[in-house]
Amino acid sequence: MVSGPAPDQFVLLRTLWRIPADARTREHRYPARGLSTGEQHRDASEADMELCRVPLEPAATM
């Protein structure tokens, strides 16, 4: 089930290794194109999260 915004296309922008390095945690960033907004179905642990739309240029520098 899709929850919230759904893209027509994902393209890998960047893969980052998060700190601390011994945690072996990778983060992948994708720009979403062709978004359509659907109803949000959040888990209890996501109840306080906010949807934040960021243009590509500033997102690339985060």
N, CA, C and O atoms as CSV, one atom per row, in Angstrom:
chain,resi,resn,atom,element,x,y,z
A,1,MET,N,N,0.847,-1.180,0.000
A,1,MET,CA,C,0.000,0.000,0.000
A,1,MET,C,C,0.892,1.242,0.000
A,1,MET,O,O,1.843,1.331,0.777
A,2,VAL,N,N,0.584,2.182,-0.862
A,2,VAL,CA,C,1.318,3.445,-0.913
A,2,VAL,C,C,0.749,4.368,0.153
A,2,VAL,O,O,-0.467,4.458,0.326
A,3,SER,N,N,1.628,5.046,0.858
A,3,SER,CA,C,1.207,5.967,1.905
A,3,SER,C,C,1.813,7.337,1.632
A,3,SER,O,O,3.034,7.476,1.562
A,4,GLY,N,N,0.959,8.353,1.479
A,4,GLY,CA,C,1.454,9.700,1.247
A,4,GLY,C,C,1.884,9.906,-0.189
A,4,GLY,O,O,1.342,9.270,-1.092
A,5,PRO,N,N,2.866,10.797,-0.421
A,5,PRO,CA,C,3.310,11.092,-1.782
A,5,PRO,C,C,3.893,9.856,-2.474
A,5,PRO,O,O,4.655,9.098,-1.875
A,6,ALA,N,N,3.528,9.670,-3.728
A,6,ALA,CA,C,4.035,8.540,-4.510
A,6,ALA,C,C,4.652,9.074,-5.802
A,6,ALA,O,O,3.982,9.781,-6.555
A,7,PRO,N,N,5.927,8.744,-6.071
A,7,PRO,CA,C,6.588,9.242,-7.275
A,7,PRO,C,C,6.364,8.346,-8.479
A,7,PRO,O,O,6.092,7.154,-8.342
A,8,ASP,N,N,6.481,8.933,-9.658
A,8,ASP,CA,C,6.501,8.154,-10.893
A,8,ASP,C,C,7.895,7.581,-11.113
A,8,ASP,O,O,8.046,6.542,-11.754
A,9,GLN,N,N,8.928,8.266,-10.576
A,9,GLN,CA,C,10.307,7.866,-10.854
A,9,GLN,C,C,11.221,8.186,-9.681
A,9,GLN,O,O,11.103,9.241,-9.057
A,10,PHE,N,N,12.143,7.255,-9.384
A,10,PHE,CA,C,13.237,7.460,-8.436
A,10,PHE,C,C,14.545,7.348,-9.206
A,10,PHE,O,O,14.689,6.478,-10.064
A,11,VAL,N,N,15.501,8.228,-8.903
A,11,VAL,CA,C,16.844,8.144,-9.478
A,11,VAL,C,C,17.816,8.323,-8.317
A,11,VAL,O,O,17.713,9.296,-7.570
A,12,LEU,N,N,18.771,7.384,-8.157
A,12,LEU,CA,C,19.727,7.490,-7.055
A,12,LEU,C,C,20.546,8.764,-7.203
A,12,LEU,O,O,21.201,8.976,-8.223
A,13,LEU,N,N,20.505,9.604,-6.188
A,13,LEU,CA,C,21.262,10.854,-6.178
A,13,LEU,C,C,22.611,10.648,-5.501
A,13,LEU,O,O,23.647,11.088,-5.998
A,14,ARG,N,N,22.577,9.960,-4.341
A,14,ARG,CA,C,23.790,9.836,-3.547
A,14,ARG,C,C,23.642,8.733,-2.507
A,14,ARG,O,O,22.549,8.511,-1.986
A,15,THR,N,N,24.726,8.048,-2.207
A,15,THR,CA,C,24.768,7.085,-1.110
A,15,THR,C,C,25.794,7.582,-0.109
A,15,THR,O,O,26.921,7.914,-0.478
A,16,LEU,N,N,25.406,7.633,1.158
A,16,LEU,CA,C,26.285,8.134,2.218
A,16,LEU,C,C,26.491,7.064,3.276
A,16,LEU,O,O,25.572,6.305,3.582
A,17,TRP,N,N,27.688,7.002,3.833
A,17,TRP,CA,C,27.939,6.185,5.009
A,17,TRP,C,C,27.806,7.109,6.211
A,17,TRP,O,O,28.499,8.123,6.298
A,18,ARG,N,N,26.936,6.770,7.116
A,18,ARG,CA,C,26.676,7.618,8.278
A,18,ARG,C,C,27.705,7.365,9.372
A,18,ARG,O,O,28.344,6.314,9.407
A,19,ILE,N,N,27.858,8.337,10.261
A,19,ILE,CA,C,28.807,8.249,11.367
A,19,ILE,C,C,28.036,7.819,12.606
A,19,ILE,O,O,26.923,8.309,12.798
A,20,PRO,N,N,28.536,6.960,13.441
A,20,PRO,CA,C,29.871,6.393,13.447
A,20,PRO,C,C,30.035,5.306,12.386
A,20,PRO,O,O,29.098,4.571,12.073
A,21,ALA,N,N,31.239,5.226,11.849
A,21,ALA,CA,C,31.516,4.287,10.761
A,21,ALA,C,C,31.331,2.835,11.193
A,21,ALA,O,O,30.994,1.986,10.368
A,22,ASP,N,N,31.547,2.542,12.463
A,22,ASP,CA,C,31.400,1.160,12.908
A,22,ASP,C,C,29.941,0.705,12.940
A,22,ASP,O,O,29.664,-0.481,13.121
A,23,ALA,N,N,29.008,1.645,12.766
A,23,ALA,CA,C,27.588,1.285,12.724
A,23,ALA,C,C,27.214,0.686,11.370
A,23,ALA,O,O,26.172,0.042,11.247
A,24,ARG,N,N,28.049,0.891,10.356
A,24,ARG,CA,C,27.821,0.370,9.009
A,24,ARG,C,C,26.422,0.725,8.494
A,24,ARG,O,O,25.691,-0.131,7.995
A,25,THR,N,N,26.081,1.965,8.624
A,25,THR,CA,C,24.767,2.441,8.195
A,25,THR,C,C,24.908,3.248,6.918
A,25,THR,O,O,25.652,4.228,6.874
A,26,ARG,N,N,24.195,2.837,5.881
A,26,ARG,CA,C,24.188,3.574,4.617
A,26,ARG,C,C,22.866,4.312,4.471
A,26,ARG,O,O,21.815,3.827,4.889
A,27,GLU,N,N,22.939,5.468,3.884
A,27,GLU,CA,C,21.747,6.264,3.604
A,27,GLU,C,C,21.730,6.543,2.110
A,27,GLU,O,O,22.736,6.975,1.547
A,28,HIS,N,N,20.608,6.304,1.471
A,28,HIS,CA,C,20.468,6.540,0.046
A,28,HIS,C,C,19.527,7.725,-0.154
A,28,HIS,O,O,18.477,7.803,0.483
A,29,ARG,N,N,19.901,8.633,-1.026
A,29,ARG,CA,C,19.044,9.796,-1.312
A,29,ARG,C,C,18.610,9.748,-2.765
A,29,ARG,O,O,19.414,9.558,-3.678
A,30,TYR,N,N,17.328,9.923,-2.943
A,30,TYR,CA,C,16.722,9.869,-4.270
A,30,TYR,C,C,15.860,11.100,-4.483
A,30,TYR,O,O,15.093,11.466,-3.592
A,31,PRO,N,N,15.961,11.753,-5.640
A,31,PRO,CA,C,14.956,12.770,-5.961
A,31,PRO,C,C,13.702,12.037,-6.450
A,31,PRO,O,O,13.796,11.057,-7.190
A,32,ALA,N,N,12.567,12.505,-6.044
A,32,ALA,CA,C,11.292,11.925,-6.482
A,32,ALA,C,C,10.698,12.841,-7.539
A,32,ALA,O,O,10.581,14.050,-7.339
A,33,ARG,N,N,10.331,12.256,-8.652
A,33,ARG,CA,C,9.758,13.046,-9.748
A,33,ARG,C,C,8.345,12.574,-10.024
A,33,ARG,O,O,8.021,11.399,-9.854
A,34,GLY,N,N,7.507,13.509,-10.452
A,34,GLY,CA,C,6.132,13.164,-10.795
A,34,GLY,C,C,5.325,12.740,-9.580
A,34,GLY,O,O,4.635,11.721,-9.616
A,35,LEU,N,N,5.406,13.513,-8.507
A,35,LEU,CA,C,4.702,13.147,-7.271
A,35,LEU,C,C,3.189,13.294,-7.388
A,35,LEU,O,O,2.677,14.261,-7.954
A,36,SER,N,N,2.506,12.324,-6.847
A,36,SER,CA,C,1.064,12.446,-6.636
A,36,SER,C,C,0.838,12.199,-5.154
A,36,SER,O,O,1.499,11.351,-4.555
A,37,THR,N,N,-0.078,12.926,-4.572
A,37,THR,CA,C,-0.291,12.842,-3.131
A,37,THR,C,C,-1.452,11.918,-2.819
A,37,THR,O,O,-2.551,12.063,-3.356
A,38,GLY,N,N,-1.183,10.964,-1.939
A,38,GLY,CA,C,-2.213,10.036,-1.483
A,38,GLY,C,C,-2.431,10.199,0.011
A,38,GLY,O,O,-1.804,11.041,0.655
A,39,GLU,N,N,-3.308,9.401,0.544
A,39,GLU,CA,C,-3.591,9.436,1.978
A,39,GLU,C,C,-2.412,8.839,2.742
A,39,GLU,O,O,-1.816,7.856,2.300
A,40,GLN,N,N,-2.076,9.431,3.886
A,40,GLN,CA,C,-0.958,8.937,4.688
A,40,GLN,C,C,-1.450,7.877,5.661
A,40,GLN,O,O,-2.479,8.043,6.315
A,41,HIS,N,N,-0.696,6.782,5.744
A,41,HIS,CA,C,-0.965,5.691,6.677
A,41,HIS,C,C,0.293,5.506,7.511
A,41,HIS,O,O,1.209,4.790,7.107
A,42,ARG,N,N,0.340,6.139,8.655
A,42,ARG,CA,C,1.551,6.130,9.472
A,42,ARG,C,C,1.503,5.064,10.552
A,42,ARG,O,O,0.446,4.738,11.091
A,43,ASP,N,N,2.691,4.527,10.856
A,43,ASP,CA,C,2.840,3.645,12.007
A,43,ASP,C,C,2.840,4.507,13.256
A,43,ASP,O,O,3.040,5.720,13.178
A,44,ALA,N,N,2.618,3.893,14.399
A,44,ALA,CA,C,2.599,4.635,15.667
A,44,ALA,C,C,3.915,5.379,15.889
A,44,ALA,O,O,3.908,6.489,16.422
A,45,SER,N,N,5.045,4.786,15.490
A,45,SER,CA,C,6.351,5.422,15.696
A,45,SER,C,C,6.565,6.626,14.782
A,45,SER,O,O,7.509,7.390,14.988
A,46,GLU,N,N,5.708,6.813,13.775
A,46,GLU,CA,C,5.842,7.923,12.833
A,46,GLU,C,C,4.851,9.059,13.112
A,46,GLU,O,O,4.804,10.034,12.362
A,47,ALA,N,N,4.078,8.944,14.160
A,47,ALA,CA,C,2.992,9.886,14.433
A,47,ALA,C,C,3.453,11.338,14.533
A,47,ALA,O,O,2.711,12.242,14.149
A,48,ASP,N,N,4.664,11.579,15.042
A,48,ASP,CA,C,5.122,12.962,15.228
A,48,ASP,C,C,6.012,13.456,14.083
A,48,ASP,O,O,6.573,14.548,14.174
A,49,MET,N,N,6.149,12.670,13.006
A,49,MET,CA,C,6.990,13.084,11.877
A,49,MET,C,C,6.238,14.038,10.960
A,49,MET,O,O,5.024,13.930,10.785
A,50,GLU,N,N,6.987,14.978,10.374
A,50,GLU,CA,C,6.417,15.950,9.444
A,50,GLU,C,C,6.914,15.681,8.038
A,50,GLU,O,O,8.079,15.335,7.842
A,51,LEU,N,N,6.041,15.836,7.063
A,51,LEU,CA,C,6.436,15.751,5.669
A,51,LEU,C,C,7.126,17.057,5.311
A,51,LEU,O,O,6.592,18.138,5.560
A,52,CYS,N,N,8.314,16.954,4.728
A,52,CYS,CA,C,9.087,18.142,4.377
A,52,CYS,C,C,9.491,18.042,2.919
A,52,CYS,O,O,10.266,17.159,2.552
A,53,ARG,N,N,8.978,18.929,2.087
A,53,ARG,CA,C,9.345,18.955,0.674
A,53,ARG,C,C,10.505,19.908,0.489
A,53,ARG,O,O,10.446,21.074,0.878
A,54,VAL,N,N,11.570,19.384,-0.119
A,54,VAL,CA,C,12.781,20.162,-0.316
A,54,VAL,C,C,13.150,20.140,-1.796
A,54,VAL,O,O,13.214,19.062,-2.388
A,55,PRO,N,N,13.394,21.292,-2.408
A,55,PRO,CA,C,13.852,21.311,-3.799
A,55,PRO,C,C,15.196,20.579,-3.924
A,55,PRO,O,O,15.943,20.466,-2.953
A,56,LEU,N,N,15.485,20.091,-5.117
A,56,LEU,CA,C,16.669,19.274,-5.355
A,56,LEU,C,C,17.966,19.968,-4.956
A,56,LEU,O,O,18.797,19.355,-4.286
A,57,GLU,N,N,18.168,21.220,-5.344
A,57,GLU,CA,C,19.433,21.912,-5.075
A,57,GLU,C,C,19.781,21.918,-3.571
A,57,GLU,O,O,20.875,21.482,-3.211
A,58,PRO,N,N,18.892,22.396,-2.686
A,58,PRO,CA,C,19.234,22.372,-1.257
A,58,PRO,C,C,19.333,20.942,-0.714
A,58,PRO,O,O,20.148,20.681,0.171
A,59,ALA,N,N,18.530,20.024,-1.219
A,59,ALA,CA,C,18.577,18.644,-0.727
A,59,ALA,C,C,19.922,17.999,-1.034
A,59,ALA,O,O,20.421,17.198,-0.243
A,60,ALA,N,N,20.504,18.338,-2.161
A,60,ALA,CA,C,21.794,17.760,-2.563
A,60,ALA,C,C,22.927,18.178,-1.627
A,60,ALA,O,O,23.951,17.499,-1.557
A,61,THR,N,N,22.755,19.273,-0.917
A,61,THR,CA,C,23.811,19.753,-0.021
A,61,THR,C,C,23.570,19.376,1.435
A,61,THR,O,O,24.384,19.708,2.297
A,62,MET,N,N,22.470,18.689,1.725
A,62,MET,CA,C,22.172,18.316,3.104
A,62,MET,C,C,23.109,17.231,3.600
A,62,MET,O,O,22.998,16.796,4.746
